[in-house]
Coordinates of C-alpha atoms in Angstrom, one line a residue:
X1 CA 95.5 64.4 122.4
X2 CA 97.9 65.1 125.3
X3 CA 99.7 68.4 125.8
X4 CA 103.1 66.7 125.1
X5 CA 102.0 65.4 121.7
X6 CA 100.8 68.8 120.6
X7 CA 103.1 70.8 118.4
X8 CA 104.8 74.0 119.8
X9 CA 103.1 76.0 117.0
X10 CA 99.6 74.8 118.0
X11 CA 100.3 75.5 121.7
X12 CA 101.6 79.0 120.8
X13 CA 98.5 79.7 118.7
X14 CA 96.3 78.6 121.6
X15 CA 98.2 80.8 124.0
X16 CA 98.0 83.7 121.6
X17 CA 94.2 83.4 121.3
X18 CA 93.9 83.8 125.1
X19 CA 95.8 87.1 124.9
X20 CA 93.1 89.8 124.7
X21 CA 95.4 92.6 123.6
X22 CA 97.1 90.4 121.1
X23 CA 93.9 89.3 119.4
X24 CA 92.5 92.9 119.5
X25 CA 95.7 94.3 117.9
X26 CA 95.7 91.6 115.3
X27 CA 92.1 92.5 114.5
X28 CA 92.9 96.2 114.2
X29 CA 95.8 95.4 111.8
X30 CA 93.6 93.2 109.6
X31 CA 90.9 95.9 109.5
X32 CA 93.5 98.6 108.5
X33 CA 94.9 96.2 105.8
X34 CA 91.4 95.5 104.3
X35 CA 90.6 99.2 104.3
X36 CA 93.9 100.0 102.6
X37 CA 93.4 97.2 100.0
X38 CA 89.8 98.3 99.1
X39 CA 90.3 102.0 99.7
X40 CA 89.1 103.1 96.3
X41 CA 86.0 100.9 96.6
X42 CA 85.1 102.3 100.0
X43 CA 86.2 105.9 99.6
X44 CA 83.5 108.5 98.6
X45 CA 86.1 110.1 96.3
X46 CA 87.4 107.2 94.2
X47 CA 89.5 109.4 91.9
X48 CA 93.2 108.7 91.8
X49 CA 94.8 109.9 95.1
X50 CA 91.4 111.3 96.2
X51 CA 92.5 114.6 94.8
X52 CA 89.2 116.2 93.8
X53 CA 89.3 119.7 95.2
X54 CA 86.4 122.1 96.1
X55 CA 88.1 125.2 97.4
X56 CA 84.9 126.8 98.4
X57 CA 84.2 124.1 101.1
X58 CA 87.7 123.9 102.5
X59 CA 88.3 123.0 106.2
X60 CA 84.8 122.0 106.9
X61 CA 84.0 120.0 110.1
X62 CA 83.1 116.3 110.2
X63 CA 79.6 115.6 109.1
X64 CA 79.5 118.6 106.8
X65 CA 76.9 118.4 104.0
X66 CA 76.3 120.6 100.9
X67 CA 74.5 120.5 97.6
X68 CA 76.6 119.5 94.6
X69 CA 76.0 119.9 90.9
X70 CA 77.6 116.8 89.2
X71 CA 78.4 117.7 85.6
X72 CA 79.8 115.1 83.2
X73 CA 83.1 116.1 81.5
X74 CA 84.1 112.9 79.8
X75 CA 83.0 109.3 79.2
X76 CA 83.6 106.9 82.0
X77 CA 86.6 104.7 81.3
X78 CA 85.9 101.3 82.8
X79 CA 89.0 99.6 84.2
X80 CA 89.0 96.4 86.2
X81 CA 92.1 97.5 88.1
X82 CA 90.6 100.9 89.1
X83 CA 89.8 99.5 92.6
X84 CA 93.6 99.3 93.1
X85 CA 94.8 102.5 91.5
X86 CA 91.7 104.7 91.4
X87 CA 90.0 106.2 88.3
X88 CA 90.2 109.4 86.4
X89 CA 87.4 111.9 87.3
X90 CA 84.6 111.8 84.8
X91 CA 82.5 114.6 86.4
X92 CA 82.9 118.1 87.7
X93 CA 81.4 118.7 91.1
X94 CA 80.3 122.3 92.0
X95 CA 79.1 123.1 95.5
X96 CA 76.1 125.5 95.3
X97 CA 73.3 127.0 97.4
X98 CA 70.5 127.7 94.9
X99 CA 69.6 127.0 91.2
X100 CA 67.6 129.3 89.0
X101 CA 66.5 129.2 85.3
X102 CA 67.1 132.5 83.5
X103 CA 66.3 132.7 79.8
X104 CA 66.7 129.0 79.4
X105 CA 70.1 129.0 81.0
X106 CA 70.9 127.4 84.3
X107 CA 72.3 129.8 86.9
X108 CA 73.5 129.0 90.4
X109 CA 74.8 130.7 93.5
X110 CA 78.2 129.3 94.6
X111 CA 78.5 127.9 98.1
X112 CA 80.0 130.4 100.6
X113 CA 81.2 129.3 104.0
X114 CA 80.5 132.8 105.4
X115 CA 76.9 132.7 104.2
X116 CA 77.4 135.8 102.2
X117 CA 74.9 136.5 99.4
X118 CA 76.5 135.6 96.1
X119 CA 75.2 136.7 92.7
X120 CA 73.8 134.1 90.3
X121 CA 76.1 132.9 87.6
X122 CA 75.6 130.6 84.6
X123 CA 76.6 127.0 84.8
X124 CA 79.6 126.4 82.4
X125 CA 80.7 123.1 81.0
X126 CA 84.2 122.1 80.1
X127 CA 84.4 124.1 76.8
X128 CA 83.6 127.3 78.6
X129 CA 80.1 127.6 77.2
X130 CA 76.9 128.2 79.2
X131 CA 74.8 125.2 79.9
X132 CA 71.2 125.1 78.8
X133 CA 68.4 122.8 80.2
X134 CA 69.1 120.1 77.6
X135 CA 72.7 119.8 78.6
X136 CA 71.8 120.1 82.3
X137 CA 69.5 117.2 82.2
X138 CA 72.5 115.0 81.5
X139 CA 73.9 115.9 84.9
X140 CA 72.4 115.8 88.3
X141 CA 72.3 117.4 91.7
X142 CA 72.9 115.6 95.0
X143 CA 73.6 116.3 98.6
X144 CA 77.1 115.2 99.5
X145 CA 78.2 114.5 103.1
X146 CA 81.8 114.5 104.2
X147 CA 81.9 112.2 107.2
X148 CA 85.3 113.4 108.4
X149 CA 85.0 116.9 106.9
X150 CA 87.3 118.4 104.2
X151 CA 91.0 119.5 104.3
X152 CA 92.3 122.9 103.4
X153 CA 91.9 122.2 99.7
X154 CA 88.3 121.0 100.0
X155 CA 89.2 117.4 99.5
X156 CA 87.3 114.6 101.3
X157 CA 89.3 113.8 104.4
X158 CA 87.9 110.3 104.8
X159 CA 88.9 109.3 101.3
X160 CA 92.4 110.7 101.8
X161 CA 92.7 108.8 105.1
X162 CA 91.7 105.5 103.5
X163 CA 94.1 105.9 100.6
X164 CA 96.8 107.2 102.9
X165 CA 96.6 103.9 104.9
X166 CA 98.1 102.2 101.8
X167 CA 101.3 104.1 102.3
X168 CA 101.7 103.1 106.0
X169 CA 100.8 99.5 105.4
X170 CA 102.9 99.0 102.3
X171 CA 106.0 100.7 103.6
X172 CA 105.8 98.4 106.7
X173 CA 105.7 95.3 104.5
X174 CA 108.4 96.4 102.1
X175 CA 110.8 97.8 104.7
X176 CA 110.4 94.7 106.9
X177 CA 111.0 92.4 103.9
X178 CA 114.2 94.3 102.9
X179 CA 115.4 94.2 106.5
X180 CA 114.7 90.5 106.8
X181 CA 116.5 89.6 103.6
X182 CA 119.6 91.6 104.5
X183 CA 119.6 91.1 108.2
X184 CA 119.0 87.4 108.2
X185 CA 121.6 86.8 105.5
X186 CA 124.4 88.8 107.2
X187 CA 123.4 87.7 110.7
X188 CA 123.4 84.0 109.8
X189 CA 126.7 84.2 108.0
X190 CA 128.4 86.1 110.9
X191 CA 127.0 83.8 113.6
X192 CA 127.7 80.5 111.7
X193 CA 131.2 81.1 110.4
X194 CA 132.5 83.5 113.1
X195 CA 136.2 84.6 113.0
X196 CA 137.1 87.3 110.5
X197 CA 133.8 87.1 108.7
X198 CA 132.0 87.7 112.0
X199 CA 134.3 90.7 112.8
X200 CA 133.8 92.3 109.4
X201 CA 130.0 92.0 109.5
X202 CA 129.9 93.2 113.1
X203 CA 132.0 96.2 112.2
X204 CA 129.5 97.0 109.4
X205 CA 126.6 96.5 111.8
X206 CA 128.2 98.8 114.5
X207 CA 129.0 101.5 112.0
X208 CA 125.4 101.4 110.6
X209 CA 124.0 101.3 114.1
X210 CA 125.9 104.4 115.1
X211 CA 124.3 106.6 112.4
X212 CA 121.0 108.1 113.5
X213 CA 118.2 106.3 111.6
X214 CA 116.3 109.4 110.5
X215 CA 119.5 111.1 109.2
X216 CA 120.4 108.0 107.2
X217 CA 117.0 107.7 105.7
X218 CA 117.0 111.4 104.7
X219 CA 120.5 111.0 103.1
X220 CA 119.4 107.9 101.2
X221 CA 116.2 109.6 100.1
X222 CA 118.0 112.7 98.8
X223 CA 120.7 110.6 97.1
X224 CA 118.1 108.5 95.3
X225 CA 115.6 111.3 94.5
X226 CA 112.4 112.0 96.2
X227 CA 109.9 109.3 95.3
X228 CA 107.4 106.8 96.8
X229 CA 109.7 103.7 96.3
X230 CA 112.8 105.5 97.4
X231 CA 111.3 105.9 100.9
X232 CA 110.6 102.1 101.0
X233 CA 114.2 101.3 100.1
X234 CA 115.7 103.9 102.5
X235 CA 113.7 102.7 105.5
X236 CA 114.4 99.0 104.8
X237 CA 118.1 99.7 104.4
X238 CA 118.3 101.3 107.9
X239 CA 116.3 98.6 109.8
X240 CA 118.3 95.4 109.0
X241 CA 121.0 95.9 111.7
X242 CA 118.5 94.9 114.5
X243 CA 117.5 91.8 112.6
X244 CA 121.2 90.9 111.9
X245 CA 122.2 91.3 115.6
X246 CA 119.4 89.1 116.8
X247 CA 119.9 86.4 114.1
X248 CA 123.7 86.4 114.8
X249 CA 123.2 85.7 118.5
X250 CA 120.6 83.0 117.9
X251 CA 122.7 81.3 115.3
X252 CA 125.8 81.3 117.6
X253 CA 123.8 79.4 120.1
X254 CA 121.9 77.1 117.7
X255 CA 124.9 75.9 115.8
X256 CA 126.1 74.1 118.9
X257 CA 122.9 72.0 119.2
X258 CA 122.9 68.3 118.5
X259 CA 120.7 68.5 115.4
X260 CA 123.3 70.8 113.7
X261 CA 126.1 68.4 114.7
X262 CA 124.0 65.5 113.3
X263 CA 123.4 67.4 110.0
X264 CA 127.2 68.0 109.7
X265 CA 127.8 64.3 110.3
X266 CA 125.4 63.4 107.5
X267 CA 127.4 65.6 105.1
X268 CA 125.0 68.4 104.6
X269 CA 126.5 71.6 103.2
X270 CA 126.5 74.8 105.2
X271 CA 123.8 76.4 103.1
X272 CA 121.4 73.6 103.8
X273 CA 122.2 73.5 107.5
X274 CA 121.6 77.3 107.8
X275 CA 118.4 77.5 105.7
X276 CA 116.8 74.2 106.5
X277 CA 117.8 73.5 110.1
X278 CA 119.0 76.6 112.0
X279 CA 116.8 79.5 110.6
X280 CA 113.5 77.6 110.9
X281 CA 114.2 77.0 114.6
X282 CA 114.9 80.7 115.4
X283 CA 111.9 82.2 113.8
X284 CA 110.2 83.2 117.1
X285 CA 112.5 86.2 117.9
X286 CA 112.6 87.2 114.2
X287 CA 108.8 87.4 114.1
X288 CA 108.8 89.5 117.3
X289 CA 111.4 92.0 116.0
X290 CA 109.6 92.2 112.6
X291 CA 106.4 93.4 114.3
X292 CA 108.4 96.1 116.1
X293 CA 110.2 97.1 112.9
X294 CA 106.8 97.3 111.1
X295 CA 105.7 99.9 113.7
X296 CA 109.0 101.7 113.5
X297 CA 108.8 101.9 109.7
X298 CA 105.3 103.5 109.9
X299 CA 106.7 106.2 112.3
X300 CA 109.8 106.8 110.1
X301 CA 107.6 107.2 107.0
X302 CA 105.3 109.6 108.8
X303 CA 108.2 111.7 110.0
X304 CA 109.7 111.8 106.5
X305 CA 106.4 112.8 105.0
X306 CA 106.0 115.5 107.6
X307 CA 109.5 116.8 106.5
X308 CA 108.4 116.7 102.9
X309 CA 110.8 113.8 101.9
X310 CA 108.3 111.0 102.0
X311 CA 105.3 110.5 99.7
X312 CA 105.0 113.5 97.3
X313 CA 101.8 115.4 96.6
X314 CA 99.1 114.7 95.5
X315 CA 99.7 111.2 96.9
X316 CA 98.0 111.1 100.4
X317 CA 100.1 110.2 103.4
X318 CA 99.2 110.5 107.1
X319 CA 102.4 112.3 107.8
X320 CA 102.0 114.8 105.1
X321 CA 98.3 115.4 106.2
X322 CA 99.6 116.3 109.6
X323 CA 102.2 118.7 108.0
X324 CA 99.5 120.4 105.9
X325 CA 97.2 121.0 108.9
X326 CA 99.2 121.2 112.1
X327 CA 98.8 125.0 112.2
X328 CA 95.0 124.4 112.4
X329 CA 95.4 123.0 115.9
X330 CA 95.2 126.6 117.3
X331 CA 92.4 127.6 114.8
X332 CA 89.5 125.5 116.3
X333 CA 90.1 122.9 113.5
X334 CA 92.5 120.6 115.3
X335 CA 90.7 117.5 113.9
X336 CA 92.5 118.0 110.5
X337 CA 95.8 117.1 112.2
X338 CA 94.4 114.9 115.1
X339 CA 92.6 112.4 112.8
X340 CA 95.7 111.2 110.9
X341 CA 97.6 111.4 114.1
X342 CA 95.2 109.0 115.8
X343 CA 95.4 106.7 112.8
X344 CA 99.2 106.6 113.1
X345 CA 99.1 106.1 116.8
X346 CA 96.5 103.3 116.6
X347 CA 98.3 101.3 113.9
X348 CA 101.7 101.6 115.6
X349 CA 100.3 100.6 119.0
X350 CA 98.6 97.6 117.4
X351 CA 101.9 96.4 116.0
X352 CA 103.7 96.9 119.3
X353 CA 101.0 95.1 121.2
X354 CA 101.0 92.3 118.6
X355 CA 104.8 92.0 119.0
X356 CA 104.4 91.7 122.8
X357 CA 101.7 89.1 122.4
X358 CA 103.8 87.1 120.0
X359 CA 106.8 87.3 122.3
X360 CA 104.8 85.7 125.1
X361 CA 103.1 83.1 122.9
X362 CA 106.4 82.0 121.3
X363 CA 108.3 81.8 124.6
X364 CA 109.1 78.0 124.7
X365 CA 109.8 78.3 128.4
X366 CA 106.2 79.2 129.2
X367 CA 104.5 76.7 126.8

């Protein structure tokens, strides 16, 4: 097959495969997406929002291990969809140092980070009664390792990071989808019809563009109440102007091409010409700007969560994790804030590099 007979899409794909940074960034994004999708399957703490607290082992370093008593508190509720939404905790975990049997009753010494000698105390179950050997045999002890350590509430940091990835990935998809729906619609209408319609839409674009993005998102979030989905809507409603400007400029140029003139001569209506002929031929710049908007949406959400306006506790978010632990940077526990910071930086950089690679691959002048 000759080069001329190959489709532009195939040539662009071949060119993209030769871009090392583009392939690497795409691989990183796919890995993050899979980790986010199967977070509750992979996470050591599969409870909803990975919110199982152990205050006695708070702020422990990566690789920290301790003995745990695992006491059943309720029957396991099997749910097929638990891998998506997490499950209700069916056990109580108690960090301990030693166990001892006193008069048929199990006693333990609680874990102490300062290695102070603690007196033995009886193991209590959920009804506030002491636990004898018969009851204790239904439970178990195990050594639990926290690969990324624990946060200031004693929660598993790795589990929180995995589930927090869902926020960043999902807000990118939803925000980009909203921005594409609004931006492509208004941009195509403005560029195709021109005149007063174009002036009115451009006025709206310029007014929206002049308002600082973060301030607009904060205003929308406050007006619509603080919630997980409000952030999605707010971010999406502030990112459509860039898409609209790009689409408008591309449509103004594309509507003068011969294939559009031929479509008009055949009697096709404006809707078909825009959706079936013009928009499919201007997808390259839209794909590139969508990748950049994806990265911007992740940064905006992280900033909002840091300010306390984004995802609300106990839902984990990388931005809120930095907010909870940024003061630990000067307390020899900087990893509590650096780990989510590195995750944000890596994901954003991957999308930016992917956008650059797509820009080069989809440049028809270089194909």
